[in-house]
Short mmCIF file of C-alpha atoms and ligand atoms in Angstrom, two decimals:
data_model
loop_
_atom_site.label_atom_id
_atom_site.label_comp_id
_atom_site.label_asym_id
_atom_site.label_seq_id
_atom_site.Cartn_x
_atom_site.Cartn_y
_atom_site.Cartn_z
CA UNK A 1 8.01 22.44 -14.18
CA UNK A 2 8.82 22.70 -10.53
CA UNK A 3 7.08 23.14 -7.21
CA UNK A 4 7.13 26.80 -6.39
CA UNK A 5 4.13 27.60 -4.28
CA UNK A 6 4.83 27.88 -0.55
CA UNK A 7 2.53 25.51 1.29
CA UNK A 8 1.98 23.47 4.37
CA UNK A 9 4.85 21.11 3.67
CA UNK A 10 7.20 23.74 4.95
CA UNK A 11 8.11 21.39 7.79
CA UNK A 12 11.41 20.64 6.14
CA UNK A 13 13.18 17.35 6.15
CA UNK A 14 15.83 15.75 4.01
CA UNK A 15 13.07 13.46 2.71
CA UNK A 16 10.52 16.10 1.94
CA UNK A 17 10.84 19.13 -0.28
CA UNK A 18 8.61 22.14 -0.41
CA UNK A 19 6.51 22.14 -2.76
CA UNK A 20 2.31 -22.00 13.49
CA UNK A 21 -1.12 -21.58 14.90
CA UNK A 22 -4.31 -22.60 13.11
CA UNK A 23 -5.47 -19.51 11.31
CA UNK A 24 -8.88 -17.93 11.40
CA UNK A 25 -10.09 -19.89 8.37
CA UNK A 26 -9.89 -23.04 10.41
CA UNK A 27 -12.04 -21.48 13.08
CA UNK A 28 -14.73 -20.75 10.50
CA UNK A 29 -14.33 -23.95 8.49
CA UNK A 30 -12.96 -26.54 10.94
CA UNK A 31 -13.95 -29.35 8.58
CA UNK A 32 -12.26 -27.94 5.50
CA UNK A 33 -8.64 -28.07 4.46
CA UNK A 34 -7.41 -27.32 0.98
CA UNK A 35 -4.55 -25.62 -0.78
CA UNK A 36 -5.74 -22.25 0.47
CA UNK A 37 -5.52 -23.33 4.13
CA UNK A 38 -2.06 -22.56 5.37
CA UNK A 39 -0.33 -22.71 8.70
CA UNK A 40 1.79 -19.84 9.95
CA UNK A 41 5.43 -20.67 10.74
CA UNK A 42 5.91 -22.00 14.26
CA UNK A 43 8.10 -19.17 15.46
CA UNK A 44 7.75 -17.78 18.97
CA UNK A 45 4.81 -15.38 19.18
CA UNK A 46 6.76 -12.39 20.39
CA UNK A 47 10.30 -11.57 21.29
CA UNK A 48 9.51 -8.90 23.86
CA UNK A 49 6.51 -8.73 26.15
CA UNK A 50 4.11 -5.94 25.27
CA UNK A 51 3.74 -3.43 28.05
CA UNK A 52 0.29 -1.90 27.52
CA UNK A 53 -2.44 -3.58 29.58
CA UNK A 54 -4.72 -3.95 26.55
CA UNK A 55 -1.97 -5.48 24.38
CA UNK A 56 -2.47 -9.25 24.17
CA UNK A 57 0.56 -11.50 23.70
CA UNK A 58 -1.18 -13.23 20.78
CA UNK A 59 -3.36 -10.65 19.03
CA UNK A 60 -6.36 -12.05 17.14
CA UNK A 61 -8.27 -9.02 15.88
CA UNK A 62 -7.20 -5.84 14.09
CA UNK A 63 -7.81 -3.89 17.29
CA UNK A 64 -5.61 -6.28 19.27
CA UNK A 65 -2.88 -6.04 16.64
CA UNK A 66 -2.95 -2.27 17.01
CA UNK A 67 -2.67 -2.52 20.81
CA UNK A 68 0.30 -4.88 20.55
CA UNK A 69 1.94 -2.70 17.90
CA UNK A 70 1.44 0.40 20.01
CA UNK A 71 3.13 -1.25 22.96
CA UNK A 72 6.16 -2.04 20.81
CA UNK A 73 6.57 1.12 18.80
CA UNK A 74 8.22 4.32 19.94
CA UNK A 75 5.32 6.70 20.75
CA UNK A 76 6.32 9.10 17.95
CA UNK A 77 6.37 6.29 15.41
CA UNK A 78 3.02 4.94 16.58
CA UNK A 79 1.61 8.45 16.14
CA UNK A 80 3.14 8.74 12.67
CA UNK A 81 1.40 5.53 11.60
CA UNK A 82 -1.91 6.03 13.40
CA UNK A 83 -2.38 9.73 12.90
CA UNK A 84 -4.09 11.83 10.30
CA UNK A 85 -4.58 15.40 9.22
CA UNK A 86 -6.11 18.14 11.34
CA UNK A 87 -8.68 16.96 13.85
CA UNK A 88 -8.62 13.48 12.27
CA UNK A 89 -12.30 13.79 11.35
CA UNK A 90 -11.70 11.76 8.19
CA UNK A 91 -9.58 9.15 9.98
CA UNK A 92 -12.55 8.41 12.24
CA UNK A 93 -15.11 8.76 9.46
CA UNK A 94 -13.47 6.04 7.35
CA UNK A 95 -14.10 3.37 9.97
CA UNK A 96 -17.39 4.79 11.27
CA UNK A 97 -18.93 4.81 7.79
CA UNK A 98 -18.62 1.02 7.56
CA UNK A 99 -20.51 0.82 10.87
CA UNK A 100 -23.44 2.70 9.31
CA UNK A 101 -23.73 0.20 6.48
CA UNK A 102 -25.56 -3.08 6.99
CA UNK A 103 -25.26 -6.30 5.01
CA UNK A 104 -28.44 -8.00 3.88
CA UNK A 105 -27.69 -11.67 3.20
CA UNK A 106 -29.37 -13.90 0.63
CA UNK A 107 -30.38 -17.42 1.67
CA UNK A 108 -30.77 -20.92 0.28
CA UNK A 109 -28.55 -20.35 -2.71
CA UNK A 110 -26.55 -23.57 -2.34
CA UNK A 111 -23.43 -21.57 -3.06
CA UNK A 112 -20.88 -23.92 -1.46
CA UNK A 113 -17.51 -22.70 -0.20
CA UNK A 114 -16.94 -19.30 -1.77
CA UNK A 115 -14.03 -18.23 -3.95
CA UNK A 116 -12.28 -15.05 -2.90
CA UNK A 117 -10.01 -14.41 -5.90
CA UNK A 118 -10.21 -11.29 -8.08
CA UNK A 119 -8.76 -10.12 -11.39
CA UNK A 120 -7.05 -6.74 -11.44
CA UNK A 121 -5.16 -4.67 -14.01
CA UNK A 122 -1.79 -5.90 -12.75
CA UNK A 123 -2.71 -9.56 -12.27
CA UNK A 124 -4.84 -11.81 -10.09
CA UNK A 125 -5.07 -11.82 -6.32
CA UNK A 126 -6.24 -14.72 -4.18
CA UNK A 127 -8.29 -12.32 -2.11
CA UNK A 128 -9.88 -8.92 -2.70
CA UNK A 129 -7.68 -7.27 -0.07
CA UNK A 130 -4.44 -5.64 -1.22
CA UNK A 131 -1.64 -4.13 0.83
CA UNK A 132 -1.97 -0.35 0.51
CA UNK A 133 1.22 1.65 -0.02
CA UNK A 134 2.54 2.86 3.31
CA UNK A 135 5.88 4.49 4.00
CA UNK A 136 8.74 3.56 6.29
CA UNK A 137 8.16 -0.11 7.21
CA UNK A 138 11.59 -0.36 8.83
CA UNK A 139 10.24 1.83 11.63
CA UNK A 140 7.98 -1.14 12.47
CA UNK A 141 10.34 -4.05 11.86
CA UNK A 142 14.03 -4.34 10.92
CA UNK A 143 13.15 -6.33 7.76
CA UNK A 144 10.75 -3.59 6.75
CA UNK A 145 9.10 -3.91 3.35
CA UNK A 146 10.88 -7.25 2.72
CA UNK A 147 8.82 -8.83 5.50
CA UNK A 148 5.58 -7.26 4.25
CA UNK A 149 6.21 -8.47 0.70
CA UNK A 150 6.87 -12.05 1.83
CA UNK A 151 3.64 -12.02 3.82
CA UNK A 152 1.71 -10.61 0.86
CA UNK A 153 3.18 -13.32 -1.37
CA UNK A 154 2.20 -16.02 1.13
CA UNK A 155 -1.33 -14.64 1.18
CA UNK A 156 -1.41 -14.58 -2.62
CA UNK A 157 -2.20 -10.90 -2.67
CA UNK A 158 -0.68 -7.79 -4.17
CA UNK A 159 1.58 -5.41 -2.27
CA UNK A 160 1.65 -1.82 -3.44
CA UNK A 161 5.18 -0.74 -2.56
CA UNK A 162 5.36 2.87 -1.44
CA UNK A 163 7.76 5.16 -3.23
CA UNK A 164 8.73 6.14 0.35
CA UNK A 165 9.72 2.58 1.26
CA UNK A 166 12.76 2.08 3.46
CA UNK A 167 13.90 -0.84 1.28
CA UNK A 168 14.44 -0.17 -2.44
CA UNK A 169 11.74 -1.71 -4.62
CA UNK A 170 14.28 -3.95 -6.38
CA UNK A 171 15.42 -5.33 -3.02
CA UNK A 172 11.80 -5.87 -1.94
CA UNK A 173 11.21 -7.90 -5.12
CA UNK A 174 14.40 -9.89 -4.61
CA UNK A 175 13.41 -10.73 -1.03
CA UNK A 176 9.96 -12.02 -2.03
CA UNK A 177 10.30 -13.78 -5.38
CA UNK A 178 6.66 -14.95 -5.47
CA UNK A 179 5.20 -11.54 -4.69
CA UNK A 180 3.08 -9.53 -7.10
CA UNK A 181 4.17 -5.95 -6.57
CA UNK A 182 2.74 -2.68 -7.78
CA UNK A 183 4.71 0.55 -7.33
CA UNK A 184 3.19 3.69 -5.84
CA UNK A 185 4.47 6.91 -7.33
CA UNK A 186 4.31 10.55 -6.39
CA UNK A 187 4.97 12.22 -9.73
CA UNK A 188 8.07 14.34 -9.27
CA UNK A 189 8.19 17.70 -11.03
CA UNK A 190 11.57 16.65 -12.39
CA UNK A 191 10.12 14.30 -15.00
CA UNK A 192 13.52 12.84 -15.80
CA UNK A 193 13.74 11.63 -12.21
CA UNK A 194 10.13 10.44 -12.36
CA UNK A 195 11.20 8.33 -15.32
CA UNK A 196 14.11 6.95 -13.30
CA UNK A 197 11.62 5.83 -10.64
CA UNK A 198 9.34 4.25 -13.24
CA UNK A 199 12.27 2.33 -14.76
CA UNK A 200 13.29 1.10 -11.29
CA UNK A 201 9.77 -0.18 -10.72
CA UNK A 202 9.73 -1.87 -14.13
CA UNK A 203 13.13 -3.42 -13.53
CA UNK A 204 11.89 -4.80 -10.19
CA UNK A 205 9.06 -6.53 -12.04
CA UNK A 206 6.25 -4.35 -10.72
CA UNK A 207 3.03 -5.03 -12.59
CA UNK A 208 1.30 -1.66 -12.22
CA UNK A 209 1.94 1.94 -11.22
CA UNK A 210 -0.28 3.44 -8.56
CA UNK A 211 -0.04 7.19 -8.96
CA UNK A 212 -1.07 9.08 -5.86
CA UNK A 213 -2.86 12.27 -6.84
CA UNK A 214 -4.19 13.52 -3.49
CA UNK A 215 -0.93 15.09 -2.40
CA UNK A 216 -0.21 18.44 -4.09
CA UNK A 217 1.06 19.27 -0.58
CA UNK A 218 1.61 17.15 2.48
CA UNK A 219 -1.27 16.90 4.99
CA UNK A 220 -0.99 18.94 8.18
CA UNK A 221 -0.57 16.35 10.87
CA UNK A 222 -0.71 17.63 14.40
CA UNK A 223 0.73 14.45 15.93
CA UNK A 224 3.84 14.72 13.73
CA UNK A 225 4.25 18.38 14.62
CA UNK A 226 3.80 17.59 18.30
CA UNK A 227 6.71 15.13 18.14
CA UNK A 228 8.76 17.37 15.86
CA UNK A 229 9.08 14.54 13.33
CA UNK A 230 11.17 15.76 10.47
CA UNK A 231 13.36 12.88 9.48
CA UNK A 232 13.88 9.16 9.63
CA UNK A 233 16.24 7.73 12.24
CA UNK A 234 19.91 7.37 11.38
CA UNK A 235 20.48 4.48 8.99
CA UNK A 236 17.05 4.63 7.37
CA UNK A 237 16.16 6.42 4.16
CA UNK A 238 13.69 6.47 1.29
CA UNK A 239 15.78 4.00 -0.68
CA UNK A 240 13.97 4.47 -3.99
CA UNK A 241 15.07 8.08 -4.03
CA UNK A 242 18.79 7.36 -4.22
CA UNK A 243 20.43 9.37 -6.93
CA UNK A 244 24.18 9.05 -7.13
CA UNK A 245 25.61 9.75 -3.72
CA UNK A 246 22.48 11.34 -2.25
CA UNK A 247 18.89 10.58 -1.40
CA UNK A 248 16.55 13.01 -3.10
CA UNK A 249 13.69 14.57 -1.14
CA UNK A 250 10.17 13.54 -2.13
CA UNK A 251 8.55 16.55 -3.73
CA UNK A 252 4.82 16.98 -3.29
CA UNK A 253 4.08 19.64 -5.85
CA UNK A 254 0.90 21.65 -6.42
CA UNK A 255 1.95 21.96 -10.06
CA UNK A 256 1.29 18.33 -10.93
CA UNK A 257 -1.60 18.16 -13.42
CA UNK A 258 -3.37 15.90 -15.90
CA UNK A 259 -0.57 16.82 -18.30
CA UNK A 260 1.84 14.79 -16.13
CA UNK A 261 -0.50 11.80 -16.22
CA UNK A 262 -0.40 12.07 -20.03
CA UNK A 263 3.42 12.13 -19.97
CA UNK A 264 3.47 9.13 -17.65
CA UNK A 265 1.08 7.28 -19.95
CA UNK A 266 3.57 7.75 -22.79
CA UNK A 267 6.51 6.78 -20.59
CA UNK A 268 5.49 3.24 -19.68
CA UNK A 269 3.34 0.33 -20.76
CA UNK A 270 2.50 -0.56 -17.16
CA UNK A 271 -1.16 -0.16 -16.19
CA UNK A 272 -1.70 3.11 -14.31
CA UNK A 273 -4.07 3.21 -11.35
CA UNK A 274 -4.86 6.68 -9.97
CA UNK A 275 -5.02 6.71 -6.17
CA UNK A 276 -6.84 9.46 -4.34
CA UNK A 277 -9.57 10.43 -6.79
CA UNK A 278 -12.60 11.42 -4.71
CA UNK A 279 -14.66 13.67 -7.01
CA UNK A 280 -16.80 12.03 -9.71
CA UNK A 281 -15.81 14.74 -12.20
CA UNK A 282 -12.16 13.74 -11.76
CA UNK A 283 -13.09 10.09 -12.17
CA UNK A 284 -14.63 10.94 -15.55
CA UNK A 285 -11.57 13.01 -16.53
CA UNK A 286 -9.29 10.11 -15.62
CA UNK A 287 -11.00 7.91 -18.18
CA UNK A 288 -9.72 10.21 -20.92
CA UNK A 289 -6.13 9.80 -19.74
CA UNK A 290 -5.58 6.13 -20.36
CA UNK A 291 -5.76 4.93 -16.79
CA UNK A 292 -6.48 1.27 -16.08
CA UNK A 293 -8.11 1.74 -12.69
CA UNK A 294 -9.03 4.13 -9.90
CA UNK A 295 -8.36 3.71 -6.19
CA UNK A 296 -10.89 5.75 -4.23
CA UNK A 297 -8.98 6.97 -1.20
CA UNK A 298 -8.63 9.92 1.14
CA UNK A 299 -5.14 8.70 2.09
CA UNK A 300 -6.44 7.22 5.33
CA UNK A 301 -7.45 10.73 6.45
CA UNK A 302 -3.87 11.96 6.30
CA UNK A 303 -4.17 14.62 3.61
CA UNK A 304 -7.22 16.95 3.60
CA UNK A 305 -9.19 16.58 6.80
CA UNK A 306 -13.01 16.45 6.57
CA UNK A 307 -13.03 14.69 3.18
CA UNK A 308 -15.93 12.18 3.35
CA UNK A 309 -15.34 8.58 4.30
CA UNK A 310 -13.93 6.64 1.37
CA UNK A 311 -16.67 4.01 1.35
CA UNK A 312 -19.31 6.77 1.19
CA UNK A 313 -17.64 8.16 -1.95
CA UNK A 314 -17.54 4.80 -3.67
CA UNK A 315 -21.05 4.65 -5.22
CA UNK A 316 -20.69 8.03 -6.95
CA UNK A 317 -17.30 7.14 -8.38
CA UNK A 318 -18.48 3.73 -9.51
CA UNK A 319 -21.43 5.40 -11.26
CA UNK A 320 -19.16 8.01 -12.88
CA UNK A 321 -16.82 5.36 -14.24
CA UNK A 322 -19.70 3.21 -15.52
CA UNK A 323 -17.66 0.01 -15.60
CA UNK A 324 -14.99 1.44 -17.94
CA UNK A 325 -12.18 0.54 -15.52
CA UNK A 326 -12.07 -1.29 -12.17
CA UNK A 327 -12.54 0.83 -9.07
CA UNK A 328 -10.69 -0.04 -5.87
CA UNK A 329 -10.98 1.65 -2.48
CA UNK A 330 -9.09 2.03 0.78
CA UNK A 331 -9.66 3.69 4.13
CA UNK A 332 -11.05 2.18 7.32
CA UNK A 333 -11.28 -1.43 6.11
CA UNK A 334 -10.79 -3.53 9.23
CA UNK A 335 -13.08 -6.55 8.92
CA UNK A 336 -14.22 -9.05 6.33
CA UNK A 337 -17.68 -7.52 6.48
CA UNK A 338 -16.17 -4.12 5.54
CA UNK A 339 -14.63 -5.77 2.49
CA UNK A 340 -17.98 -7.22 1.43
CA UNK A 341 -19.73 -3.86 1.82
CA UNK A 342 -17.16 -2.14 -0.40
CA UNK A 343 -17.33 -4.89 -3.01
CA UNK A 344 -21.12 -4.90 -2.98
CA UNK A 345 -21.04 -1.15 -3.61
CA UNK A 346 -18.92 -1.70 -6.71
CA UNK A 347 -15.26 -1.94 -5.65
CA UNK A 348 -13.26 -4.65 -7.42
CA UNK A 349 -10.94 -4.88 -4.40
CA UNK A 350 -9.94 -2.94 -1.30
CA UNK A 351 -6.57 -2.14 0.25
CA UNK A 352 -5.54 -1.96 3.89
CA UNK A 353 -2.90 0.39 5.27
CA UNK A 354 -2.67 0.56 9.06
CA UNK A 355 -3.73 -3.04 9.80
CA UNK A 356 -0.66 -4.25 7.89
CA UNK A 357 1.58 -1.86 9.82
CA UNK A 358 0.13 -3.15 13.11
CA UNK A 359 0.80 -6.73 12.06
CA UNK A 360 4.35 -5.84 11.06
CA UNK A 361 5.09 -3.99 14.28
CA UNK A 362 3.46 -6.71 16.41
CA UNK A 363 5.27 -9.68 14.93
CA UNK A 364 7.15 -8.88 11.71
CA UNK A 365 6.39 -11.02 8.65
CA UNK A 366 4.37 -13.45 10.76
CA UNK A 367 2.22 -10.62 12.08
CA UNK A 368 1.41 -9.38 8.57
CA UNK A 369 0.65 -12.95 7.53
CA UNK A 370 -1.74 -13.30 10.43
CA UNK A 371 -3.50 -10.01 9.65
CA UNK A 372 -3.94 -10.97 5.98
CA UNK A 373 -5.05 -14.51 6.87
CA UNK A 374 -7.57 -13.11 9.31
CA UNK A 375 -9.03 -10.82 6.67
CA UNK A 376 -9.15 -13.55 4.01
CA UNK A 377 -10.89 -15.94 6.39
CA UNK A 378 -13.37 -13.27 7.42
CA UNK A 379 -14.13 -12.45 3.77
CA UNK A 380 -14.71 -16.12 3.03
CA UNK A 381 -16.90 -16.55 6.09
CA UNK A 382 -18.98 -13.43 5.37
CA UNK A 383 -19.46 -14.50 1.73
CA UNK A 384 -20.73 -17.85 2.98
CA UNK A 385 -23.18 -16.18 5.36
CA UNK A 386 -24.36 -13.91 2.52
CA UNK A 387 -25.05 -16.90 0.27
CA UNK A 388 -22.37 -15.94 -2.25
CA UNK A 389 -20.33 -18.40 -4.32
CA UNK A 390 -17.79 -15.68 -5.07
CA UNK A 391 -17.30 -11.93 -4.82
CA UNK A 392 -19.19 -11.62 -8.11
CA UNK A 393 -22.44 -12.52 -6.35
CA UNK A 394 -22.35 -9.33 -4.29
CA UNK A 395 -24.50 -6.41 -5.44
CA UNK A 396 -25.58 -3.03 -4.06
CA UNK A 397 -28.98 -4.38 -3.04
CA UNK A 398 -27.23 -6.38 -0.31
CA UNK A 399 -26.19 -3.19 1.48
CA UNK A 400 -28.50 -0.96 3.51
CA UNK A 401 -27.67 2.34 5.15
CA UNK A 402 -28.65 2.47 8.82
CA UNK A 403 -29.25 5.65 10.79
CA UNK A 404 -26.69 4.97 13.55
C1 FMN B 501 1.71 5.34 7.91
C2 FMN B 501 1.10 5.53 6.57
C3 FMN B 501 1.91 5.82 5.49
C4 FMN B 501 1.35 6.00 4.23
N1 FMN B 501 2.17 6.20 3.17
C5 FMN B 501 1.63 6.32 1.94
C6 FMN B 501 2.48 6.46 0.82
O1 FMN B 501 3.69 6.44 0.91
N2 FMN B 501 1.88 6.61 -0.39
C7 FMN B 501 0.52 6.63 -0.55
O2 FMN B 501 0.03 6.77 -1.66
N3 FMN B 501 -0.29 6.47 0.51
C8 FMN B 501 0.22 6.31 1.74
N4 FMN B 501 -0.59 6.11 2.80
C9 FMN B 501 -2.04 5.99 2.60
C10 FMN B 501 -2.42 4.51 2.37
O3 FMN B 501 -1.97 4.08 1.12
C11 FMN B 501 -3.93 4.28 2.42
O4 FMN B 501 -4.58 5.19 1.56
C12 FMN B 501 -4.53 4.40 3.82
O5 FMN B 501 -3.62 3.94 4.79
C13 FMN B 501 -5.82 3.60 3.90
O6 FMN B 501 -6.40 3.74 5.13
P1 FMN B 501 -6.28 2.68 6.34
O7 FMN B 501 -4.96 2.93 6.97
O8 FMN B 501 -7.43 3.07 7.20
O9 FMN B 501 -6.41 1.29 5.77
C14 FMN B 501 -0.05 5.93 4.07
C15 FMN B 501 -0.87 5.64 5.17
C16 FMN B 501 -0.31 5.44 6.40
C17 FMN B 501 -1.22 5.10 7.55
C1 LIG B 502 8.73 9.06 11.74
C2 LIG B 502 9.10 9.48 10.41
C3 LIG B 502 8.76 10.87 10.10
C4 LIG B 502 9.55 11.31 8.99
C5 LIG B 502 8.99 12.51 8.38
C6 LIG B 502 9.74 12.79 7.14
C7 LIG B 502 8.86 13.37 6.13
C8 LIG B 502 9.19 12.85 4.78
C9 LIG B 502 7.97 12.80 3.94
C10 LIG B 502 8.13 11.90 2.77
C11 LIG B 502 6.82 11.60 2.20
C12 LIG B 502 6.34 10.28 2.62
C13 LIG B 502 4.94 10.06 2.22
C14 LIG B 502 4.28 9.09 3.11
C15 LIG B 502 2.80 9.29 3.15
O1 LIG B 502 2.14 9.35 2.14
C16 LIG B 502 2.12 9.42 4.42
O2 LIG B 502 2.78 9.52 5.47
O3 LIG B 502 0.88 9.45 4.43
#
């Protein structure tokens, strides 16, 4: 099997073929310290002053992290990270949809300080917020995915390492010994090479495979075309794709089918999570293919534009799956309240893409740590205000749809 159909990914590239401060928890719980309350390393906040007027020296919200990151990144790299497909309707919809959902708290439950941990196919996480797979972290920080993995480990959460990482998955694992890693895979039409990638992930100690199924072709991204982005800068490569003396291109093939998922299921004992299922009929089909979880995602609006917001798709997918496997979601999660809404609607956990990139570009490992700490503290605070002892106390009746 091979990718043969001419498609949008004709923008060719060697990497692409056709086919120390108190963290936010202390602000919310000034009287509480326990093993989960950590202090970020006391390194200088920034090494270069941000230039944009709205970029604070010490960002404290996801929006501020983005402003600081934008001031530090080359404009074309900022656009690569921030952008989406087409008119970016779905990019905007992902965040806006959370704004149309309201949380309805319960009171007088005597719930105490809430727990934020969750159990997932590839292990436990201290918080229901995972690091979504995103490509090319070395564009944001010289340490790249190593820094992100250390921050994820410090936060006790899971990092899904992109197949398009700029540090090989084995080196990411070696740099962050305490990290729980999952490996994101684009099934390659050359199944022998797909198996090579799976074995590399296994050898690195990855605990699950996240197979991205929303990319039979690459999204059409106007910002990338505007900048003429076709390749990584000199000295950077998709390190997982090394094959002898060369780096293979990542093939996004329209020929990938359920048959490949069956082959993958036979190839490895790792749990398989399908990422990018948006139609309930596909969610039901997935259950017959031995998957251990689904990640509802529209790829952060970077593949097919005008796909609905991910959180709006969640209830239908959760209903289709009927509790057979855990459902996760990503897209537009920026605040602890967003996390609670998704969990109340049936997600076991969420993942964040761009916020992690903004943290990394703003302040390397420390920036990612701060972003993850901020989210964990906000989740804990919102659970408290909702009268929940843990994420298990959330249910769909605590979410209302407003007309905004
Ligand atoms: C810069 C960037 C690179 C991405 N790279 C990948 C990737 O390599 N593999 C993948 O499955 N998804 C990739 N995604 C999609 C994310 O995994 C995730 O679905 C999305 O970022 C979630 O939306 P959010 O950024 O609003 O949190 C990427 C997203 C961004 C923003
Ligand atoms: C600034 C870097 C631009 C480089 C463009 C090279 C294209 C290579 C494509 C490889 C596929 C990476 C997949 C990442 C992804 O899912 C996403 O961007 O979204």
